[in-house]
PDB file of C-alpha atoms in Angstrom:
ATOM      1  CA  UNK O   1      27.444  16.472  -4.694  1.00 72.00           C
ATOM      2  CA  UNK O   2      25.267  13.817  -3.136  1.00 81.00           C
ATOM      3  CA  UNK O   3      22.119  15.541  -4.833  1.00 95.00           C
ATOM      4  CA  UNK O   4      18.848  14.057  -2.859  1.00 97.00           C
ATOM      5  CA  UNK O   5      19.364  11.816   0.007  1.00 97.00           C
ATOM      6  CA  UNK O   6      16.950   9.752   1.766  1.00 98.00           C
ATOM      7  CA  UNK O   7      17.506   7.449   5.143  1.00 97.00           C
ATOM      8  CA  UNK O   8      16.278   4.450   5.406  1.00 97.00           C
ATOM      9  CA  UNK O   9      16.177   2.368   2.488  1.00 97.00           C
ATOM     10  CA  UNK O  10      14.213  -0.360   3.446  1.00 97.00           C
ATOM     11  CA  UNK O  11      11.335  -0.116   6.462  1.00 97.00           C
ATOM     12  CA  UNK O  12       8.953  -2.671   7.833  1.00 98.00           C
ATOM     13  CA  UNK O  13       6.257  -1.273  10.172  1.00 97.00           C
ATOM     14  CA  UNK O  14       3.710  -2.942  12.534  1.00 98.00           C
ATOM     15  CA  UNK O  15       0.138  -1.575  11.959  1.00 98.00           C
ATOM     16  CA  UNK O  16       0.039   1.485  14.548  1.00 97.00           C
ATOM     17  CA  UNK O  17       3.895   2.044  14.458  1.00 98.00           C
ATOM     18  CA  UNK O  18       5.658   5.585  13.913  1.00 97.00           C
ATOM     19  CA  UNK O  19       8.340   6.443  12.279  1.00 97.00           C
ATOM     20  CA  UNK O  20      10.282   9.448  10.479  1.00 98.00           C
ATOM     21  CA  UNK O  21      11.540   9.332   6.971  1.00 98.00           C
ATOM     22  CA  UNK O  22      14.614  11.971   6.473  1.00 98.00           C
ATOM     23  CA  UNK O  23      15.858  13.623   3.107  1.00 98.00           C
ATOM     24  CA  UNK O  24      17.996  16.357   2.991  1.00 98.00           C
ATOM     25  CA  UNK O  25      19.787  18.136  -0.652  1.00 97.00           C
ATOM     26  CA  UNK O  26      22.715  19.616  -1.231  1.00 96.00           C
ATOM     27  CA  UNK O  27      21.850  21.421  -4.138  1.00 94.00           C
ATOM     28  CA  UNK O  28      20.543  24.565  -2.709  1.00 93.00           C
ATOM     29  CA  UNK O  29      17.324  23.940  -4.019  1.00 93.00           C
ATOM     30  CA  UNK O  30      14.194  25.767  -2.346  1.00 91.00           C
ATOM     31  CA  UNK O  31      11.108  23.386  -2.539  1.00 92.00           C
ATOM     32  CA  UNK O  32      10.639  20.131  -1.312  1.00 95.00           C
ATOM     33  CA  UNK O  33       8.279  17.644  -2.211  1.00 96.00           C
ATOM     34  CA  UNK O  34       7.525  14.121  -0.826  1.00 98.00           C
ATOM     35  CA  UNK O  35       5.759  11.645  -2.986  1.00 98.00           C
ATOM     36  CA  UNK O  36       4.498   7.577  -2.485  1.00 98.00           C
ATOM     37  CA  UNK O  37       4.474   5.486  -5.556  1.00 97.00           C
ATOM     38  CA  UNK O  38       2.053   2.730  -6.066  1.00 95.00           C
ATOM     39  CA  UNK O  39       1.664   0.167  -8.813  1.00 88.00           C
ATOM     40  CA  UNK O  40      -0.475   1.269 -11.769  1.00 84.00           C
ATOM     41  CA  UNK O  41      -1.259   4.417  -9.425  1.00 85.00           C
ATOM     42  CA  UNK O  42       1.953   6.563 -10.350  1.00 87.00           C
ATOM     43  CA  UNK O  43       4.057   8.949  -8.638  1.00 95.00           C
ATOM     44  CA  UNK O  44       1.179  11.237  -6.026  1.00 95.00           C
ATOM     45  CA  UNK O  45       2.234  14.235  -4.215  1.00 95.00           C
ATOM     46  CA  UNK O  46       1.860  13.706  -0.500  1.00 97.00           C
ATOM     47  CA  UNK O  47       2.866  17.223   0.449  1.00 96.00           C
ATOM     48  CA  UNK O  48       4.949  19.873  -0.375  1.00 93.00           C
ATOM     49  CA  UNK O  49       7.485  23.099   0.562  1.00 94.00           C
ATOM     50  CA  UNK O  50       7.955  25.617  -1.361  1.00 89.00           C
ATOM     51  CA  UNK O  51      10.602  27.320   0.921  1.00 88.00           C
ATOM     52  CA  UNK O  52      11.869  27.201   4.313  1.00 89.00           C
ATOM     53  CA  UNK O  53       9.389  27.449   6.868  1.00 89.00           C
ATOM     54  CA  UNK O  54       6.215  26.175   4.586  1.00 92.00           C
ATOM     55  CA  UNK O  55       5.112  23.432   3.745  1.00 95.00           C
ATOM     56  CA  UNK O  56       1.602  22.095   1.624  1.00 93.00           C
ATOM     57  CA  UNK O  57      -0.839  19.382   1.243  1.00 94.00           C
ATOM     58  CA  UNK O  58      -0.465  17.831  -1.760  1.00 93.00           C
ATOM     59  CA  UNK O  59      -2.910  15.063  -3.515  1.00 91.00           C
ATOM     60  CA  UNK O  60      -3.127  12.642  -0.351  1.00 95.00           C
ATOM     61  CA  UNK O  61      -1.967  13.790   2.707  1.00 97.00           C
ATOM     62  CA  UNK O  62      -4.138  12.054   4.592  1.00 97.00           C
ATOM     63  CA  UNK O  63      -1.941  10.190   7.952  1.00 96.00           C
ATOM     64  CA  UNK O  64       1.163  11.997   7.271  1.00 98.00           C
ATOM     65  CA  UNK O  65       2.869  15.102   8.535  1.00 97.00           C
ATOM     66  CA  UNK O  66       5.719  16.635   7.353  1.00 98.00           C
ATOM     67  CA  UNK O  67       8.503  19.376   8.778  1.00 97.00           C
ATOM     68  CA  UNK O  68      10.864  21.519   6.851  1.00 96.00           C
ATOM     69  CA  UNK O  69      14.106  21.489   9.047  1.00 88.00           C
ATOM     70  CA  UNK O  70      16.053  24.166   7.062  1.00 95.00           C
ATOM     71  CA  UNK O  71      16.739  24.950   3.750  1.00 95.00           C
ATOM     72  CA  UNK O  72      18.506  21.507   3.355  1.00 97.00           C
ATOM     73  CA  UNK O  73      15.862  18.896   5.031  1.00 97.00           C
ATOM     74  CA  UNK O  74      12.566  17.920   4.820  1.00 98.00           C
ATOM     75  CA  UNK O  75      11.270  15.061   6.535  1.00 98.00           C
ATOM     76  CA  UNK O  76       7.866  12.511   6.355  1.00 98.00           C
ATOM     77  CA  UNK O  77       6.482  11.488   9.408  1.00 98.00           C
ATOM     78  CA  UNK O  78       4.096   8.425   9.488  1.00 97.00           C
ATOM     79  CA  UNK O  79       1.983   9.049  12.916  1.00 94.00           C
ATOM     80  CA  UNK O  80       0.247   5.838  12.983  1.00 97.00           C
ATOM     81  CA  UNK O  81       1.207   3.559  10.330  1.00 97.00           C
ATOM     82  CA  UNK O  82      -1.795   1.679   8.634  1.00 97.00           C
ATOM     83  CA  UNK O  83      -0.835  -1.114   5.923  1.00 97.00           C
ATOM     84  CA  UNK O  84      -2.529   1.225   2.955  1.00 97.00           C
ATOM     85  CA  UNK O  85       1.178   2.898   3.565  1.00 98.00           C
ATOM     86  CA  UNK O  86       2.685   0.472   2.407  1.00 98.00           C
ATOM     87  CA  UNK O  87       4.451   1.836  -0.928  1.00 98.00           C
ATOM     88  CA  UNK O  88       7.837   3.457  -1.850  1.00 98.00           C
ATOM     89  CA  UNK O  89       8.363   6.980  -0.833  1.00 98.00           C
ATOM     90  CA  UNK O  90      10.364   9.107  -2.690  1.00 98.00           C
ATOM     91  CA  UNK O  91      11.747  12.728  -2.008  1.00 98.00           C
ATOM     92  CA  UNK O  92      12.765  15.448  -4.542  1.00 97.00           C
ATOM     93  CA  UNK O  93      13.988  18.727  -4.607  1.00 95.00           C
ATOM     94  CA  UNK O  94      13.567  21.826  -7.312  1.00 92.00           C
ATOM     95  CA  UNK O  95      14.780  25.160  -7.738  1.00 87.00           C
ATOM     96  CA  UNK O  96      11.460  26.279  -8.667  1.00 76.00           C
ATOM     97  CA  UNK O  97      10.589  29.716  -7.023  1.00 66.00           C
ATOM     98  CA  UNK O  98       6.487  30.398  -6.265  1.00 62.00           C
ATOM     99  CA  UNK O  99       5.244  32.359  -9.242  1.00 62.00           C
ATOM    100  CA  UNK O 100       8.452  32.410 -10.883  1.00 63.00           C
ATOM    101  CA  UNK O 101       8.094  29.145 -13.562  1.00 67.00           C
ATOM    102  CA  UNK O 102       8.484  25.248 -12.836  1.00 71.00           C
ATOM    103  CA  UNK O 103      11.969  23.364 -12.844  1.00 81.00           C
ATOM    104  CA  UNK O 104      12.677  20.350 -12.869  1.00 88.00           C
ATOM    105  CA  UNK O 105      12.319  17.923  -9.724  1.00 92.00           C
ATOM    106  CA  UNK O 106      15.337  15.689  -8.617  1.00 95.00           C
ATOM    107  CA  UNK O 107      14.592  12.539  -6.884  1.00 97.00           C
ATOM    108  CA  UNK O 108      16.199  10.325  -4.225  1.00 98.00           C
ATOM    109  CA  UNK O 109      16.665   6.687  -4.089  1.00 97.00           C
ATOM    110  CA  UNK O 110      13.523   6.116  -2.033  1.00 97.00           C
ATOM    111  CA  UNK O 111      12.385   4.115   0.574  1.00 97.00           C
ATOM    112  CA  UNK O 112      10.743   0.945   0.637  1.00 97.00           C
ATOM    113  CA  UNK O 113       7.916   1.106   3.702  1.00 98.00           C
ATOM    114  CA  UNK O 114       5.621  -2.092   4.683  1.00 98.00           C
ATOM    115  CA  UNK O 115       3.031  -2.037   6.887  1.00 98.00           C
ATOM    116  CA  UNK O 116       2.022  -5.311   8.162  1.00 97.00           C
TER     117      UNK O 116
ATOM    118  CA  UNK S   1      -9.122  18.047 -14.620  1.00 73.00           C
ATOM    119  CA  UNK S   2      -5.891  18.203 -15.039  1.00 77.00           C
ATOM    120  CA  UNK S   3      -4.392  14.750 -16.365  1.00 86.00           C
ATOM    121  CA  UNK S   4      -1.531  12.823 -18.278  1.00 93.00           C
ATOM    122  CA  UNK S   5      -1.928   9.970 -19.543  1.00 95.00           C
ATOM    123  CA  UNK S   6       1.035   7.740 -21.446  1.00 97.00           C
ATOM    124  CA  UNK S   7       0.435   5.127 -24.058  1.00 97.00           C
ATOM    125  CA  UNK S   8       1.431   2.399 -24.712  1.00 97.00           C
ATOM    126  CA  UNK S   9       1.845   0.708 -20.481  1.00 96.00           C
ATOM    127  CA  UNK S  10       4.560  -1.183 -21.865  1.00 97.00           C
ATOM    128  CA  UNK S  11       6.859  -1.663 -24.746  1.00 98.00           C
ATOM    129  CA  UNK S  12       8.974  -4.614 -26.067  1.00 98.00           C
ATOM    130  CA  UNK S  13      10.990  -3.636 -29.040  1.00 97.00           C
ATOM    131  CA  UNK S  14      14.364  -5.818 -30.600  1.00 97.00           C
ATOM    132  CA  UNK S  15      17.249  -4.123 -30.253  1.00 97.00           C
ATOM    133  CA  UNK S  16      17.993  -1.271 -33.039  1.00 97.00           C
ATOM    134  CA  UNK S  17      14.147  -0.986 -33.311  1.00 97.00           C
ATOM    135  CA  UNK S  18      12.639   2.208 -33.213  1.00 97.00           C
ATOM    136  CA  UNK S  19       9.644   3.171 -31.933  1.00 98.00           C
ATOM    137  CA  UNK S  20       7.882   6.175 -29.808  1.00 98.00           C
ATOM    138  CA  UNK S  21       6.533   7.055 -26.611  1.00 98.00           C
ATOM    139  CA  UNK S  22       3.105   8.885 -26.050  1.00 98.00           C
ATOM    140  CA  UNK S  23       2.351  11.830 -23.199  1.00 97.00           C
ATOM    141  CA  UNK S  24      -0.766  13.420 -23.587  1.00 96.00           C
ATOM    142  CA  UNK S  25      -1.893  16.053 -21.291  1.00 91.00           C
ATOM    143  CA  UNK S  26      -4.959  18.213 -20.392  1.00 88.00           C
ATOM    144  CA  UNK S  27      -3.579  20.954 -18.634  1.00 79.00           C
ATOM    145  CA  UNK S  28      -4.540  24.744 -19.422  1.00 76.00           C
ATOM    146  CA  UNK S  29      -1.771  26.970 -19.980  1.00 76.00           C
ATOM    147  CA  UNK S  30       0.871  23.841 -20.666  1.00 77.00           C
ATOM    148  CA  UNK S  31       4.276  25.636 -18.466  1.00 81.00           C
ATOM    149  CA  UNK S  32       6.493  22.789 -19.351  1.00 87.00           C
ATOM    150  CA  UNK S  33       6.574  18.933 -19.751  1.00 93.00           C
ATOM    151  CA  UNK S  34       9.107  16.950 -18.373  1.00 94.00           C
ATOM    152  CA  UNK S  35       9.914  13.599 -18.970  1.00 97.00           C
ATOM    153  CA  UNK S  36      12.134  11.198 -16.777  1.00 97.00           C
ATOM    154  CA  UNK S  37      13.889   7.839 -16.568  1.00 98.00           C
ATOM    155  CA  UNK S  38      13.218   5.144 -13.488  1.00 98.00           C
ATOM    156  CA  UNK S  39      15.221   2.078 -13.672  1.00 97.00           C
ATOM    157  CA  UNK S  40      13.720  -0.456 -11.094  1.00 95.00           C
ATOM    158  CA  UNK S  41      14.348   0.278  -7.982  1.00 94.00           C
ATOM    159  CA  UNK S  42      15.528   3.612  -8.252  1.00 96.00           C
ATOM    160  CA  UNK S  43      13.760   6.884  -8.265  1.00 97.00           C
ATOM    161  CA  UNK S  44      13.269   8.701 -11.611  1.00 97.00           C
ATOM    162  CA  UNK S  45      16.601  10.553 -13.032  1.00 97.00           C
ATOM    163  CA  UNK S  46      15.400  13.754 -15.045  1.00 95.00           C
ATOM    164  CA  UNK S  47      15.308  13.780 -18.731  1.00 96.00           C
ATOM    165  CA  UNK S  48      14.312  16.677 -20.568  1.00 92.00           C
ATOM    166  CA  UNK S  49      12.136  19.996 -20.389  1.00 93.00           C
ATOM    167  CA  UNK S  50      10.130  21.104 -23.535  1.00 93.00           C
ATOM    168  CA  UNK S  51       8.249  24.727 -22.677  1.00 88.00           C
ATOM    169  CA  UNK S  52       6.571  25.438 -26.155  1.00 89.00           C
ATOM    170  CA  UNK S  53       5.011  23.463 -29.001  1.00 91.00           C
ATOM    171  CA  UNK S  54       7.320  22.840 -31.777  1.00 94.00           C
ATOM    172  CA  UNK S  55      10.139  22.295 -29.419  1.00 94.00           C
ATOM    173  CA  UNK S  56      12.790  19.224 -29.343  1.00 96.00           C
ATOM    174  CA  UNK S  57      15.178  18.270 -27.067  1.00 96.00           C
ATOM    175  CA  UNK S  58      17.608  15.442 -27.721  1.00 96.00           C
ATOM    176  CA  UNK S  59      20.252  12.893 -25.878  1.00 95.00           C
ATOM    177  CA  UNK S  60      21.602  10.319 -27.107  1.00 95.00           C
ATOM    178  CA  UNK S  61      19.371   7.768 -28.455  1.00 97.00           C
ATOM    179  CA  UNK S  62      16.398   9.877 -27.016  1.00 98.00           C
ATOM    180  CA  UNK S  63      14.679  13.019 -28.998  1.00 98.00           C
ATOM    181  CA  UNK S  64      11.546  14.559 -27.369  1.00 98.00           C
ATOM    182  CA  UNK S  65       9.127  16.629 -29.114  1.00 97.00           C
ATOM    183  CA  UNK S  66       6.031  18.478 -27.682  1.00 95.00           C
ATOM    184  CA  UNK S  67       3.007  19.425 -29.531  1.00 91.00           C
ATOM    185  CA  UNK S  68       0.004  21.589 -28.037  1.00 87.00           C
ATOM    186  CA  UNK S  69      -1.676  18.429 -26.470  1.00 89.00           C
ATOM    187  CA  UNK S  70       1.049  15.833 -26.459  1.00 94.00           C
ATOM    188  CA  UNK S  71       4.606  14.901 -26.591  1.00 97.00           C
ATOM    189  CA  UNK S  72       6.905  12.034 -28.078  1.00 98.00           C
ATOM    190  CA  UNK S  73      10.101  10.553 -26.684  1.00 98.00           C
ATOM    191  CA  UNK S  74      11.252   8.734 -29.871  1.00 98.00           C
ATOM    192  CA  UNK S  75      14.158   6.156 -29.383  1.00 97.00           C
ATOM    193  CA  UNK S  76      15.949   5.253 -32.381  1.00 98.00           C
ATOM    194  CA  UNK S  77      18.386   2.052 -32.338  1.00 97.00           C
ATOM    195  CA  UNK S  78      17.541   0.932 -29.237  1.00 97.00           C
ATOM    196  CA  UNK S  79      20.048  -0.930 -26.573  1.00 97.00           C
ATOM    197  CA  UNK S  80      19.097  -3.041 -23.706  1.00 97.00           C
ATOM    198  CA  UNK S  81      20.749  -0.264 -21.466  1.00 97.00           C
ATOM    199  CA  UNK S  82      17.242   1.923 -22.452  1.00 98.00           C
ATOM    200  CA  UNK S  83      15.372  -0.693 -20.561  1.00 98.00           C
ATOM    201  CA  UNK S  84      13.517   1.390 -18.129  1.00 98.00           C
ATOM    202  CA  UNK S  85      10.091   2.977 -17.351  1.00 97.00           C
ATOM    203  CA  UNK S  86       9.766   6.460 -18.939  1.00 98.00           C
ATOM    204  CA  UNK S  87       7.385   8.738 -16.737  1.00 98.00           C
ATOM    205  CA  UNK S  88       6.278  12.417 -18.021  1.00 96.00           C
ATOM    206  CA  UNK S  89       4.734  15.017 -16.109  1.00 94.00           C
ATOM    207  CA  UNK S  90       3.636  18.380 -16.360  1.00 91.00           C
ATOM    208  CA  UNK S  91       2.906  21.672 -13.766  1.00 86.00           C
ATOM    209  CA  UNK S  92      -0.301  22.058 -12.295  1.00 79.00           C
ATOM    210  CA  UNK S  93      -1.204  24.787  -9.907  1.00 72.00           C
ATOM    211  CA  UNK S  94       2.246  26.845  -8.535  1.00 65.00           C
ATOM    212  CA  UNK S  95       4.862  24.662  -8.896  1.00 70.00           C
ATOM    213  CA  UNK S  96       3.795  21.316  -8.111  1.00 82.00           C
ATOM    214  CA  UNK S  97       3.900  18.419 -11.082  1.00 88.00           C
ATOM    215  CA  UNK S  98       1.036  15.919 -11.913  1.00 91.00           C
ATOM    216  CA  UNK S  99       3.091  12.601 -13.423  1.00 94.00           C
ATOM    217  CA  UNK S 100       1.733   9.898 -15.898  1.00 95.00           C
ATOM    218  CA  UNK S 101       1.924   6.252 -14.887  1.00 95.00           C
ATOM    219  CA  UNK S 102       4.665   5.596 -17.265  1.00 96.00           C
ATOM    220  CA  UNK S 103       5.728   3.579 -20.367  1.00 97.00           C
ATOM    221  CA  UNK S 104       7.601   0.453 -19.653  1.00 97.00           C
ATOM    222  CA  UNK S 105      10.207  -0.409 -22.238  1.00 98.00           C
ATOM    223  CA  UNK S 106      11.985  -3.344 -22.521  1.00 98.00           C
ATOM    224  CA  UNK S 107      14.836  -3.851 -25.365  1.00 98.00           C
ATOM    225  CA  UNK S 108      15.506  -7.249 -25.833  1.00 97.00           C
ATOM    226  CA  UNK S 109      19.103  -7.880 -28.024  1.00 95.00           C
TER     227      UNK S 109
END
């Protein structure tokens, strides 16, 4: 099992640029979750699926839209990149079932985005 | 507002020195605290779940306890290899985690 996947590794954006950032599991997992880490800021949720078909704002959502492919993927799109983007983005994936009681999340490798 | 909040930001400590790691939270009706690994570079690798006070968990060189407003990851003997930052979080809302900003430890031989 690959467990959380996440394409690319490394990005470097002009100011106004778009791109896509893909992660797809193989653990069968139902929610979703993509986050950006910052220095001395922590891991923030940027938004959020709890199952196929939804998806949630999380904590700062703010220039970013996200789709939930299938059960498997669940991608990050950056519309029009700003260099307060800049950060490493990280996707995870839980078995955790709405109203049912919180698992534990399972992170990719991340990716590296700069905005210049 | 729910928060975490982990003391001490970082952490030198000789090799075979023990020492612990702090995770206090202000969450009402605590559903689990989790606490993870992230070695530079690389996202965080899970850890351990504690659901109730009075609970422990242990791996290796790693024990965690949980109390009703905090939690301990105690390392005893440490090795360079437990170099890392050590992040906690706990649920907030449905199932969506709030995370402290972590304890950096380095273990120096």
């Amino acid at each position: 099992n690959a467990g959380v996947t996440q394409t690319p590794k490394f990005q470097v954006l002009k100011t106004g640029q778009s791109m896509t950032l893909q992660c797809a599991q193989d653990m069968n997992h139902n929610s979703m979750y993509w986050y950006r880490q910052d220095p001395g800021m922590g891991l923030r949720l940027i938004y959020y699926s709890a199952s196929e078909g939804t998806t949630d704002k999380g904590e700062v959502p703010n220039g970013y839209n996200v789709s939930r492919l299938n059960k498997r993927e669940f991608s990050l799109r950056l519309e029009s990149a700003a260099p307060s983007q800049t950060s490493v983005y990280f996707c995870a994936s839980s078995e955790s079932i709405v109203g049912s009681g919180t698992y534990e999340q399972y992170f990719g490798p991340g990716t590296r985005l700069t905005v210049t | 507002e729910d928060q975490v909040t982990q003391s001490p930001e970082a952490l030198r400590l000789q090799e075979g020195e023990s020492s612990s790691l702090n995770c206090s939270y202000t969450v009402s009706g605590l559903r689990g605290l989790f606490w993870y690994r992230q070695d530079p570079g690389k996202g965080p690798e899970f850890l351990f779940t504690l659901y109730s006070a009075g609970e422990e968990k242990e791996k290796e060189r790693l024990k965690a306890t949980l109390t009703k407003k905090e939690s301990f990851l105690h390392i005893t003997a440490p090795k360079p290899e437990d170099s890392a930052t050590y992040l906690c979080a706990v649920p907030y809302r449905t199932d969506k985690l709030i995370f402290g900003t972590g304890t950096r430890l380095q273990v120096f031989p």
